[in-house]
Structure formats: structure tokens, C-alpha cells
Amino acid sequence: MTELFFQRHRRLRKTAGLRSMVKETYLHKEDLIYPIFVAEGENIKNEVASMPGVFQFSLDRLAEEIDEVVELGIPSIILFGLPLEKDAVGTQAYHNHGIIQEATRFVKKRHPELVVIADTCLCEYTDHGHCGVVDANEQILNDPSLDLLAKTAISQAEAGADIIAPSNMMDGFVTAIRQGLDEAGFADVPIMSYAVKYASAYYGPFRDAADGAPKFGDRKTYQMDYSNRMEAIREATSDVEEGADFLIVKPALAYLDIIRDVKNNFTTPIVAYNVSGEYAMVKAAAANGWINEKEIVLETLTGMKRAGSDIIMTYHAKDVARWLEDK
């Protein structure tokens, strides 16, 4: 009988010890950023219907959430604000006592070691729900929006935000914000740019959570077409040249190829945003008993790390921190 020759790859899978020895990609609590929604008002802890386990908190209820985050060992959060008042130019986004500014002060006073990232956009604060200034013909104006975004970033830095995370997708927003921060004395505050942000159906539950759906049209004139790949490199290149310190790819699950492309082309830390729709689908399937939530989430987030992300922004962060402790 002729002896067969073939590779025995299973040798390295034989035991848990061997599999651990050759494991290539690891998920750590230190990789996680946890999003938190903060609302103006009192005694608010409202669960988001389309995002089970995610809540809107008023400042007087925020301590219970951030205390748990710190206890679990999650090192950073990103804050999204829900103001009581909205207007055409999103005044509350850059008000010194806006909800993000007040929440940042509260968190930094209670837990100075917690890294606070401020979402820097106008859509949650404008009465039209778009991420920039709108003219009489319902056109989103790029350049007039930049001044407001810079003002927002400066006010957030003044409140104590450790990182500014602009998510608006206006051309030149990193330049405007970097210049504004530098001139205001915040040259050491980094920018975590939503550099590669696609116009995606995966954002639906977030718009429930943040009350940020546009009142007319859509965001396809400033967010990217999900069919495009090379455009991501152009966008990321611009942001790095303009001074971005981190690059976010959003969404993550259907864009793992984009995460890898960005990782291969830039040395800047890469952040994958595991967005609301991705979270909601897992929660819905788990609630119906169709999947093992823990195994699905850990596999998915590890896939994002394997694709090239250094950091993952995810609503699963608290559960992941608990699961990693159990392993």
C-alpha cells in the first residue's frame, strides 16, 4: 500500500492546552469602550426598546452605571447626549452646561481614572436631526458646520473629556477640530475620528436610543456608500493627514474587510464600532433561544480583533467583561 503524505494540522488542536498555546488573537477588557446615553431630566433610567439591557440615564442615576463599568474593569466609555431642547444649529451640543459637558464633569469627578470619550456631533441636538447646518433648500452645508463642530469639541475638552470623537462626516472636520483644540490650549487632547462611517441600516436602534433620526431625507450625502472599499482609504488618509489619533470603522460586522484594509494601510490605532443593529440582532436571537449569546458575542468580537481592530466600541462590553472573568 502506498504511504499517504499529508499535513496533520489537528495535532495542534488535540487538547485545550495545545489550542491555548497556539492561539493567535485575544480579546481583553482593556480593548473595550462602552457607550452610555445620558439624558437631561431627573430620575431617568429608560431601557431602549430595541436594545435590551441598554438604558438612557439622567445625571442623578448615572452613578449606578459608571460604578458598575469601573467595577467590571472596563477602562473607557463614550458619552452620547439627549438634550431637552433642540434647535436648527444644535446649540446644546456646544453649550458649556450641555448634557455631555455636565455628564463628563460628573464622571471625571467620581472616577478620574475612567477614560471619557465625547461623541462630537450635532444630530442629537438639531431639530432636523442632521449632522450639520441645513439651508432653506434642505441641503447640509459643510463649511458652516465646521465652526460649530470645533466649538463643540472645545466645550467638551473644557469639561474634561479625555478624547474627542467626531462622528459627523463633514469634509475637513478633523482639521477644524484639531485647530480649534490647539488654539484653545488642548493640544494634548486626542481625536478619535469616525473616519470610515458608512450610511448603514445597522444604525436603526441607535436612533431610538439617541433620538437622532433625521426629520427629512437621509445621510447619504455625507456618510459613505456601503458598496465602496477604496473610498475608506481616501477618507482615512485625509483624517490621518489632518491630525486624527485614532480611526473608527463603523459599522464593524459587515465591514471586516474594511477594518483589515485600514489596518494594513495605517499605523494609527483602529477602533471597530460594533453598532446598535449588530447588538440588537444578537439580543433578539438569544431571547428566542436560537443562539448561545456568550459564544456568539465572543466569537464576533474576536473576529473584529482578528480583522485588525485594536479597540472595540460595543454595547456588549459589560457582558463581555463578565464572561472574560469567567474564562
mmCIF file of C-alpha atoms in Angstrom:
data_model
loop_
_atom_site.group_PDB
_atom_site.id
_atom_site.type_symbol
_atom_site.label_atom_id
_atom_site.label_comp_id
_atom_site.label_asym_id
_atom_site.label_seq_id
_atom_site.Cartn_x
_atom_site.Cartn_y
_atom_site.Cartn_z
ATOM 1 C CA MET A 1 0.000 0.000 0.000
ATOM 2 C CA THR A 2 1.356 3.401 -0.958
ATOM 3 C CA GLU A 3 2.028 5.566 2.083
ATOM 4 C CA LEU A 4 -0.005 8.743 2.046
ATOM 5 C CA PHE A 5 1.632 12.026 2.997
ATOM 6 C CA PHE A 6 -0.412 14.942 4.252
ATOM 7 C CA GLN A 7 -0.199 17.612 6.914
ATOM 8 C CA ARG A 8 -1.700 16.780 10.327
ATOM 9 C CA HIS A 9 -2.985 20.171 11.391
ATOM 10 C CA ARG A 10 -5.149 18.564 14.071
ATOM 11 C CA ARG A 11 -2.061 17.829 16.175
ATOM 12 C CA LEU A 12 -2.190 21.408 17.464
ATOM 13 C CA ARG A 13 -5.905 21.173 18.271
ATOM 14 C CA LYS A 14 -5.790 17.965 20.317
ATOM 15 C CA THR A 15 -6.148 19.483 23.801
ATOM 16 C CA ALA A 16 -7.259 22.754 25.360
ATOM 17 C CA GLY A 17 -3.662 23.358 26.444
ATOM 18 C CA LEU A 18 -2.324 22.979 22.915
ATOM 19 C CA ARG A 19 -5.074 25.164 21.473
ATOM 20 C CA SER A 20 -4.266 27.850 24.025
ATOM 21 C CA MET A 21 -0.567 27.638 23.249
ATOM 22 C CA VAL A 22 -1.064 28.450 19.552
ATOM 23 C CA LYS A 23 -3.953 30.914 19.923
ATOM 24 C CA GLU A 24 -3.293 33.957 17.752
ATOM 25 C CA THR A 25 -5.921 36.543 18.730
ATOM 26 C CA TYR A 26 -7.031 37.598 22.188
ATOM 27 C CA LEU A 27 -9.921 39.713 23.422
ATOM 28 C CA HIS A 28 -9.269 41.700 26.612
ATOM 29 C CA LYS A 29 -11.359 44.003 28.788
ATOM 30 C CA GLU A 30 -8.822 46.705 28.021
ATOM 31 C CA ASP A 31 -9.936 46.571 24.377
ATOM 32 C CA LEU A 32 -13.476 47.739 25.201
ATOM 33 C CA ILE A 33 -15.253 51.088 25.030
ATOM 34 C CA TYR A 34 -18.782 51.136 26.482
ATOM 35 C CA PRO A 35 -21.348 53.601 25.045
ATOM 36 C CA ILE A 36 -23.625 55.391 27.527
ATOM 37 C CA PHE A 37 -26.681 57.551 26.758
ATOM 38 C CA VAL A 38 -27.211 60.487 29.115
ATOM 39 C CA ALA A 39 -30.495 62.401 29.133
ATOM 40 C CA GLU A 40 -31.466 65.741 30.611
ATOM 41 C CA GLY A 41 -34.071 65.417 33.331
ATOM 42 C CA GLU A 42 -34.387 63.618 36.661
ATOM 43 C CA ASN A 43 -34.761 60.034 37.821
ATOM 44 C CA ILE A 44 -34.451 58.662 34.284
ATOM 45 C CA LYS A 45 -33.456 55.077 33.635
ATOM 46 C CA ASN A 46 -35.262 54.139 30.456
ATOM 47 C CA GLU A 47 -34.459 50.890 28.693
ATOM 48 C CA VAL A 48 -34.160 51.272 24.929
ATOM 49 C CA ALA A 49 -36.858 49.013 23.497
ATOM 50 C CA SER A 50 -34.782 47.901 20.516
ATOM 51 C CA MET A 51 -31.608 47.435 22.602
ATOM 52 C CA PRO A 52 -32.364 45.210 25.633
ATOM 53 C CA GLY A 53 -30.010 45.948 28.518
ATOM 54 C CA VAL A 54 -29.127 49.434 27.260
ATOM 55 C CA PHE A 55 -30.585 52.423 29.109
ATOM 56 C CA GLN A 56 -30.870 56.183 28.945
ATOM 57 C CA PHE A 57 -29.709 57.691 32.255
ATOM 58 C CA SER A 58 -30.233 61.108 33.778
ATOM 59 C CA LEU A 59 -27.295 62.569 35.700
ATOM 60 C CA ASP A 60 -28.823 61.676 39.059
ATOM 61 C CA ARG A 61 -28.933 57.997 38.006
ATOM 62 C CA LEU A 62 -25.632 57.901 36.122
ATOM 63 C CA ALA A 63 -23.515 56.833 39.106
ATOM 64 C CA GLU A 64 -25.003 53.343 39.197
ATOM 65 C CA GLU A 65 -23.958 52.764 35.597
ATOM 66 C CA ILE A 66 -20.440 54.129 35.720
ATOM 67 C CA ASP A 67 -19.726 52.499 39.087
ATOM 68 C CA GLU A 68 -20.574 49.135 37.517
ATOM 69 C CA VAL A 69 -18.400 49.890 34.488
ATOM 70 C CA VAL A 70 -15.431 50.658 36.736
ATOM 71 C CA GLU A 71 -16.069 47.621 38.931
ATOM 72 C CA LEU A 72 -16.040 45.394 35.846
ATOM 73 C CA GLY A 73 -12.675 46.787 34.779
ATOM 74 C CA ILE A 74 -13.844 48.445 31.562
ATOM 75 C CA PRO A 75 -11.359 51.289 31.032
ATOM 76 C CA SER A 76 -13.292 53.717 28.839
ATOM 77 C CA ILE A 77 -16.756 54.975 27.937
ATOM 78 C CA ILE A 78 -18.195 57.139 25.180
ATOM 79 C CA LEU A 79 -20.993 59.546 26.070
ATOM 80 C CA PHE A 80 -23.997 60.366 23.877
ATOM 81 C CA GLY A 81 -26.354 63.152 24.944
ATOM 82 C CA LEU A 82 -30.112 63.599 24.825
ATOM 83 C CA PRO A 83 -30.970 67.283 25.371
ATOM 84 C CA LEU A 84 -34.389 68.618 26.299
ATOM 85 C CA GLU A 85 -34.122 71.459 23.787
ATOM 86 C CA LYS A 86 -33.147 71.274 20.124
ATOM 87 C CA ASP A 87 -32.745 73.980 17.508
ATOM 88 C CA ALA A 88 -31.556 74.447 13.938
ATOM 89 C CA VAL A 89 -27.874 74.772 14.834
ATOM 90 C CA GLY A 90 -27.639 72.326 17.762
ATOM 91 C CA THR A 91 -26.839 74.953 20.376
ATOM 92 C CA GLN A 92 -26.913 72.459 23.238
ATOM 93 C CA ALA A 93 -24.067 70.499 21.642
ATOM 94 C CA TYR A 94 -21.579 73.249 22.466
ATOM 95 C CA HIS A 95 -23.252 74.832 25.492
ATOM 96 C CA ASN A 96 -20.903 74.892 28.487
ATOM 97 C CA HIS A 97 -23.592 73.237 30.566
ATOM 98 C CA GLY A 98 -24.891 70.872 27.892
ATOM 99 C CA ILE A 99 -25.709 67.324 28.864
ATOM 100 C CA ILE A 100 -22.442 65.833 27.573
ATOM 101 C CA GLN A 101 -20.416 68.533 29.296
ATOM 102 C CA GLU A 102 -22.211 68.017 32.618
ATOM 103 C CA ALA A 103 -22.004 64.238 32.348
ATOM 104 C CA THR A 104 -18.274 64.453 31.622
ATOM 105 C CA ARG A 105 -17.674 66.593 34.704
ATOM 106 C CA PHE A 106 -19.697 64.175 36.811
ATOM 107 C CA VAL A 107 -17.850 61.087 35.585
ATOM 108 C CA LYS A 108 -14.380 62.609 35.885
ATOM 109 C CA LYS A 109 -15.098 63.789 39.429
ATOM 110 C CA ARG A 110 -16.397 60.379 40.514
ATOM 111 C CA HIS A 111 -13.905 58.213 38.598
ATOM 112 C CA PRO A 112 -10.948 60.294 37.377
ATOM 113 C CA GLU A 113 -9.215 57.202 36.019
ATOM 114 C CA LEU A 114 -12.065 56.330 33.648
ATOM 115 C CA VAL A 115 -11.293 57.452 30.090
ATOM 116 C CA VAL A 116 -14.176 59.621 28.897
ATOM 117 C CA ILE A 117 -14.733 59.922 25.154
ATOM 118 C CA ALA A 118 -17.164 62.596 23.984
ATOM 119 C CA ASP A 119 -19.200 61.970 20.856
ATOM 120 C CA THR A 120 -18.820 65.184 18.869
ATOM 121 C CA CYS A 121 -21.737 65.680 16.513
ATOM 122 C CA LEU A 122 -24.803 67.883 16.056
ATOM 123 C CA CYS A 123 -27.507 65.384 15.039
ATOM 124 C CA GLU A 124 -28.737 64.697 18.571
ATOM 125 C CA TYR A 125 -29.077 68.443 19.183
ATOM 126 C CA THR A 126 -30.579 69.738 15.947
ATOM 127 C CA ASP A 127 -34.329 69.893 15.404
ATOM 128 C CA HIS A 128 -33.838 68.490 11.888
ATOM 129 C CA GLY A 129 -31.668 65.573 13.030
ATOM 130 C CA HIS A 130 -28.796 66.112 10.599
ATOM 131 C CA CYS A 131 -25.127 66.302 11.492
ATOM 132 C CA GLY A 132 -24.576 69.819 10.161
ATOM 133 C CA VAL A 133 -26.137 73.152 9.324
ATOM 134 C CA VAL A 134 -29.085 72.940 6.927
ATOM 135 C CA ASP A 135 -30.145 75.675 4.472
ATOM 136 C CA ALA A 136 -33.618 76.619 3.246
ATOM 137 C CA ASN A 137 -33.406 74.014 0.481
ATOM 138 C CA GLU A 138 -32.665 71.240 2.996
ATOM 139 C CA GLN A 139 -29.035 70.984 1.896
ATOM 140 C CA ILE A 140 -26.486 70.029 4.568
ATOM 141 C CA LEU A 141 -23.811 72.730 4.458
ATOM 142 C CA ASN A 142 -20.284 71.500 5.014
ATOM 143 C CA ASP A 143 -18.142 74.523 5.848
ATOM 144 C CA PRO A 144 -20.541 76.405 8.155
ATOM 145 C CA SER A 145 -20.884 73.185 10.152
ATOM 146 C CA LEU A 146 -17.149 73.017 10.884
ATOM 147 C CA ASP A 147 -17.143 76.036 13.192
ATOM 148 C CA LEU A 148 -19.934 74.527 15.291
ATOM 149 C CA LEU A 149 -18.173 71.184 15.495
ATOM 150 C CA ALA A 150 -14.972 72.874 16.661
ATOM 151 C CA LYS A 151 -16.940 74.805 19.297
ATOM 152 C CA THR A 152 -18.498 71.541 20.459
ATOM 153 C CA ALA A 153 -15.123 69.832 20.756
ATOM 154 C CA ILE A 154 -13.625 72.728 22.711
ATOM 155 C CA SER A 155 -16.512 72.791 25.179
ATOM 156 C CA GLN A 156 -16.199 69.036 25.683
ATOM 157 C CA ALA A 157 -12.456 69.307 26.290
ATOM 158 C CA GLU A 158 -13.039 72.149 28.749
ATOM 159 C CA ALA A 159 -15.438 69.869 30.636
ATOM 160 C CA GLY A 160 -12.703 67.256 30.989
ATOM 161 C CA ALA A 161 -13.202 64.845 28.079
ATOM 162 C CA ASP A 162 -10.080 62.765 27.558
ATOM 163 C CA ILE A 163 -10.796 62.088 23.875
ATOM 164 C CA ILE A 164 -12.893 63.897 21.274
ATOM 165 C CA ALA A 165 -14.743 61.586 18.871
ATOM 166 C CA PRO A 166 -16.252 63.495 15.923
ATOM 167 C CA SER A 167 -18.849 61.423 14.062
ATOM 168 C CA ASN A 168 -20.336 63.934 11.620
ATOM 169 C CA MET A 169 -18.525 63.033 8.360
ATOM 170 C CA MET A 170 -18.217 66.623 7.160
ATOM 171 C CA ASP A 171 -15.179 67.181 4.940
ATOM 172 C CA GLY A 172 -12.367 68.823 6.910
ATOM 173 C CA PHE A 173 -13.831 68.173 10.356
ATOM 174 C CA VAL A 174 -10.574 66.814 11.785
ATOM 175 C CA THR A 175 -8.647 69.894 10.628
ATOM 176 C CA ALA A 176 -11.251 72.258 12.089
ATOM 177 C CA ILE A 177 -11.419 70.428 15.410
ATOM 178 C CA ARG A 178 -7.649 69.978 15.716
ATOM 179 C CA GLN A 179 -7.051 73.648 15.040
ATOM 180 C CA GLY A 180 -9.791 74.663 17.461
ATOM 181 C CA LEU A 181 -8.495 72.432 20.243
ATOM 182 C CA ASP A 182 -4.911 73.560 19.744
ATOM 183 C CA GLU A 183 -5.800 77.243 19.771
ATOM 184 C CA ALA A 184 -7.909 76.749 22.928
ATOM 185 C CA GLY A 185 -4.991 75.141 24.778
ATOM 186 C CA PHE A 186 -5.988 71.495 24.305
ATOM 187 C CA ALA A 187 -3.178 70.337 22.042
ATOM 188 C CA ASP A 188 -2.811 67.192 24.165
ATOM 189 C CA VAL A 189 -6.434 66.062 23.706
ATOM 190 C CA PRO A 190 -6.547 63.317 21.041
ATOM 191 C CA ILE A 191 -9.118 62.942 18.273
ATOM 192 C CA MET A 192 -10.783 59.571 17.729
ATOM 193 C CA SER A 193 -12.200 60.162 14.283
ATOM 194 C CA TYR A 194 -15.184 58.354 12.827
ATOM 195 C CA ALA A 195 -13.039 58.308 9.720
ATOM 196 C CA VAL A 196 -14.820 55.487 7.896
ATOM 197 C CA LYS A 197 -18.536 55.741 8.607
ATOM 198 C CA TYR A 198 -20.958 54.155 6.200
ATOM 199 C CA ALA A 199 -24.591 55.091 5.596
ATOM 200 C CA SER A 200 -25.941 51.937 7.165
ATOM 201 C CA ALA A 201 -29.239 50.295 8.067
ATOM 202 C CA TYR A 202 -27.480 48.895 11.140
ATOM 203 C CA TYR A 203 -27.911 52.230 12.968
ATOM 204 C CA GLY A 204 -31.672 51.954 13.475
ATOM 205 C CA PRO A 205 -31.744 51.071 17.195
ATOM 206 C CA PHE A 206 -29.196 53.808 17.983
ATOM 207 C CA ARG A 207 -31.572 56.394 16.588
ATOM 208 C CA ASP A 208 -34.161 55.154 19.081
ATOM 209 C CA ALA A 209 -31.634 55.401 21.894
ATOM 210 C CA ALA A 210 -30.307 58.851 20.988
ATOM 211 C CA ASP A 211 -33.461 60.347 19.437
ATOM 212 C CA GLY A 212 -31.316 61.275 16.453
ATOM 213 C CA ALA A 213 -33.180 60.210 13.329
ATOM 214 C CA PRO A 214 -33.182 62.837 10.547
ATOM 215 C CA LYS A 215 -36.516 64.583 10.093
ATOM 216 C CA PHE A 216 -36.140 64.640 6.309
ATOM 217 C CA GLY A 217 -34.086 62.781 3.734
ATOM 218 C CA ASP A 218 -31.163 60.625 4.798
ATOM 219 C CA ARG A 219 -27.431 60.956 5.481
ATOM 220 C CA LYS A 220 -26.133 59.536 2.225
ATOM 221 C CA THR A 221 -24.690 62.870 1.073
ATOM 222 C CA TYR A 222 -22.133 62.767 3.876
ATOM 223 C CA GLN A 223 -21.907 59.174 5.134
ATOM 224 C CA MET A 224 -20.260 56.650 2.814
ATOM 225 C CA ASP A 225 -21.852 54.276 0.305
ATOM 226 C CA TYR A 226 -21.583 50.751 1.711
ATOM 227 C CA SER A 227 -20.644 49.464 -1.759
ATOM 228 C CA ASN A 228 -17.323 51.310 -1.666
ATOM 229 C CA ARG A 229 -13.999 49.985 -0.453
ATOM 230 C CA MET A 230 -11.267 52.292 -1.756
ATOM 231 C CA GLU A 231 -13.196 55.322 -0.543
ATOM 232 C CA ALA A 232 -12.439 54.152 3.000
ATOM 233 C CA ILE A 233 -8.713 54.558 2.358
ATOM 234 C CA ARG A 234 -9.231 58.052 0.962
ATOM 235 C CA GLU A 235 -11.288 59.078 3.989
ATOM 236 C CA ALA A 236 -8.845 57.595 6.486
ATOM 237 C CA THR A 237 -5.858 59.129 4.703
ATOM 238 C CA SER A 238 -7.413 62.583 4.921
ATOM 239 C CA ASP A 239 -8.120 62.224 8.622
ATOM 240 C CA VAL A 240 -4.635 60.993 9.472
ATOM 241 C CA GLU A 241 -3.093 63.848 7.491
ATOM 242 C CA GLU A 242 -5.373 66.301 9.307
ATOM 243 C CA GLY A 243 -4.344 65.044 12.746
ATOM 244 C CA ALA A 244 -6.563 62.127 13.799
ATOM 245 C CA ASP A 245 -5.065 59.982 16.569
ATOM 246 C CA PHE A 246 -7.480 57.031 16.217
ATOM 247 C CA LEU A 247 -9.514 55.801 13.234
ATOM 248 C CA ILE A 248 -13.005 54.349 13.706
ATOM 249 C CA VAL A 249 -14.603 51.968 11.216
ATOM 250 C CA LYS A 250 -18.394 51.929 11.586
ATOM 251 C CA PRO A 251 -20.254 49.553 11.399
ATOM 252 C CA ALA A 252 -17.992 46.574 12.071
ATOM 253 C CA LEU A 253 -19.638 43.228 11.392
ATOM 254 C CA ALA A 254 -20.333 43.666 7.665
ATOM 255 C CA TYR A 255 -17.118 45.690 7.223
ATOM 256 C CA LEU A 256 -14.371 43.370 8.478
ATOM 257 C CA ASP A 257 -12.645 43.688 5.109
ATOM 258 C CA ILE A 258 -12.562 47.459 5.575
ATOM 259 C CA ILE A 259 -11.094 47.113 9.070
ATOM 260 C CA ARG A 260 -8.316 44.967 7.618
ATOM 261 C CA ASP A 261 -7.711 47.409 4.759
ATOM 262 C CA VAL A 262 -7.424 50.326 7.165
ATOM 263 C CA LYS A 263 -5.169 48.336 9.491
ATOM 264 C CA ASN A 264 -2.871 47.388 6.611
ATOM 265 C CA ASN A 265 -2.523 50.988 5.464
ATOM 266 C CA PHE A 266 -2.169 52.941 8.723
ATOM 267 C CA THR A 267 -0.242 52.668 11.989
ATOM 268 C CA THR A 268 -2.873 54.673 13.853
ATOM 269 C CA PRO A 269 -4.918 52.632 16.404
ATOM 270 C CA ILE A 270 -8.047 51.216 14.761
ATOM 271 C CA VAL A 271 -11.426 51.204 16.523
ATOM 272 C CA ALA A 272 -14.264 48.921 15.411
ATOM 273 C CA TYR A 273 -17.724 50.189 16.336
ATOM 274 C CA ASN A 274 -19.943 47.162 16.991
ATOM 275 C CA VAL A 275 -23.101 49.138 16.354
ATOM 276 C CA SER A 276 -26.651 49.035 17.684
ATOM 277 C CA GLY A 277 -28.165 46.917 14.911
ATOM 278 C CA GLU A 278 -25.475 44.280 15.351
ATOM 279 C CA TYR A 279 -26.187 44.239 19.085
ATOM 280 C CA ALA A 280 -29.970 44.136 18.647
ATOM 281 C CA MET A 281 -29.856 41.158 16.272
ATOM 282 C CA VAL A 282 -27.838 39.094 18.739
ATOM 283 C CA LYS A 283 -30.134 40.042 21.628
ATOM 284 C CA ALA A 284 -33.261 39.156 19.641
ATOM 285 C CA ALA A 285 -31.895 35.785 18.556
ATOM 286 C CA ALA A 286 -30.694 34.984 22.077
ATOM 287 C CA ALA A 287 -34.072 35.919 23.570
ATOM 288 C CA ASN A 288 -35.691 33.389 21.237
ATOM 289 C CA GLY A 289 -33.240 30.684 22.224
ATOM 290 C CA TRP A 290 -31.821 30.439 18.710
ATOM 291 C CA ILE A 291 -28.178 31.116 19.621
ATOM 292 C CA ASN A 292 -25.744 30.945 22.529
ATOM 293 C CA GLU A 293 -25.320 34.660 23.224
ATOM 294 C CA LYS A 294 -22.000 34.394 25.043
ATOM 295 C CA GLU A 295 -20.335 32.259 22.389
ATOM 296 C CA ILE A 296 -21.708 34.330 19.514
ATOM 297 C CA VAL A 297 -20.587 37.643 21.018
ATOM 298 C CA LEU A 298 -17.108 36.447 21.966
ATOM 299 C CA GLU A 299 -16.631 34.919 18.504
ATOM 300 C CA THR A 300 -17.855 38.067 16.765
ATOM 301 C CA LEU A 301 -15.710 40.493 18.750
ATOM 302 C CA THR A 302 -12.662 38.265 18.435
ATOM 303 C CA GLY A 303 -13.288 38.338 14.687
ATOM 304 C CA MET A 304 -13.151 42.126 14.819
ATOM 305 C CA LYS A 305 -9.815 41.924 16.636
ATOM 306 C CA ARG A 306 -8.542 39.361 14.129
ATOM 307 C CA ALA A 307 -9.573 41.653 11.274
ATOM 308 C CA GLY A 308 -7.273 44.324 12.670
ATOM 309 C CA SER A 309 -9.092 46.415 15.247
ATOM 310 C CA ASP A 310 -7.124 47.405 18.330
ATOM 311 C CA ILE A 311 -10.178 48.646 20.231
ATOM 312 C CA ILE A 312 -13.872 47.728 20.082
ATOM 313 C CA MET A 313 -16.718 50.089 20.921
ATOM 314 C CA THR A 314 -19.601 47.807 21.905
ATOM 315 C CA TYR A 315 -22.870 47.698 23.843
ATOM 316 C CA HIS A 316 -21.896 44.150 24.844
ATOM 317 C CA ALA A 317 -18.959 45.494 26.889
ATOM 318 C CA LYS A 318 -20.351 44.795 30.361
ATOM 319 C CA ASP A 319 -21.365 41.244 29.481
ATOM 320 C CA VAL A 320 -18.030 40.618 27.764
ATOM 321 C CA ALA A 321 -16.132 41.826 30.822
ATOM 322 C CA ARG A 322 -18.059 39.358 32.983
ATOM 323 C CA TRP A 323 -17.562 36.487 30.535
ATOM 324 C CA LEU A 324 -13.834 37.112 30.275
ATOM 325 C CA GLU A 325 -13.582 36.936 34.067
ATOM 326 C CA ASP A 326 -15.315 33.544 33.993
ATOM 327 C CA LYS A 327 -12.934 32.039 31.464
#
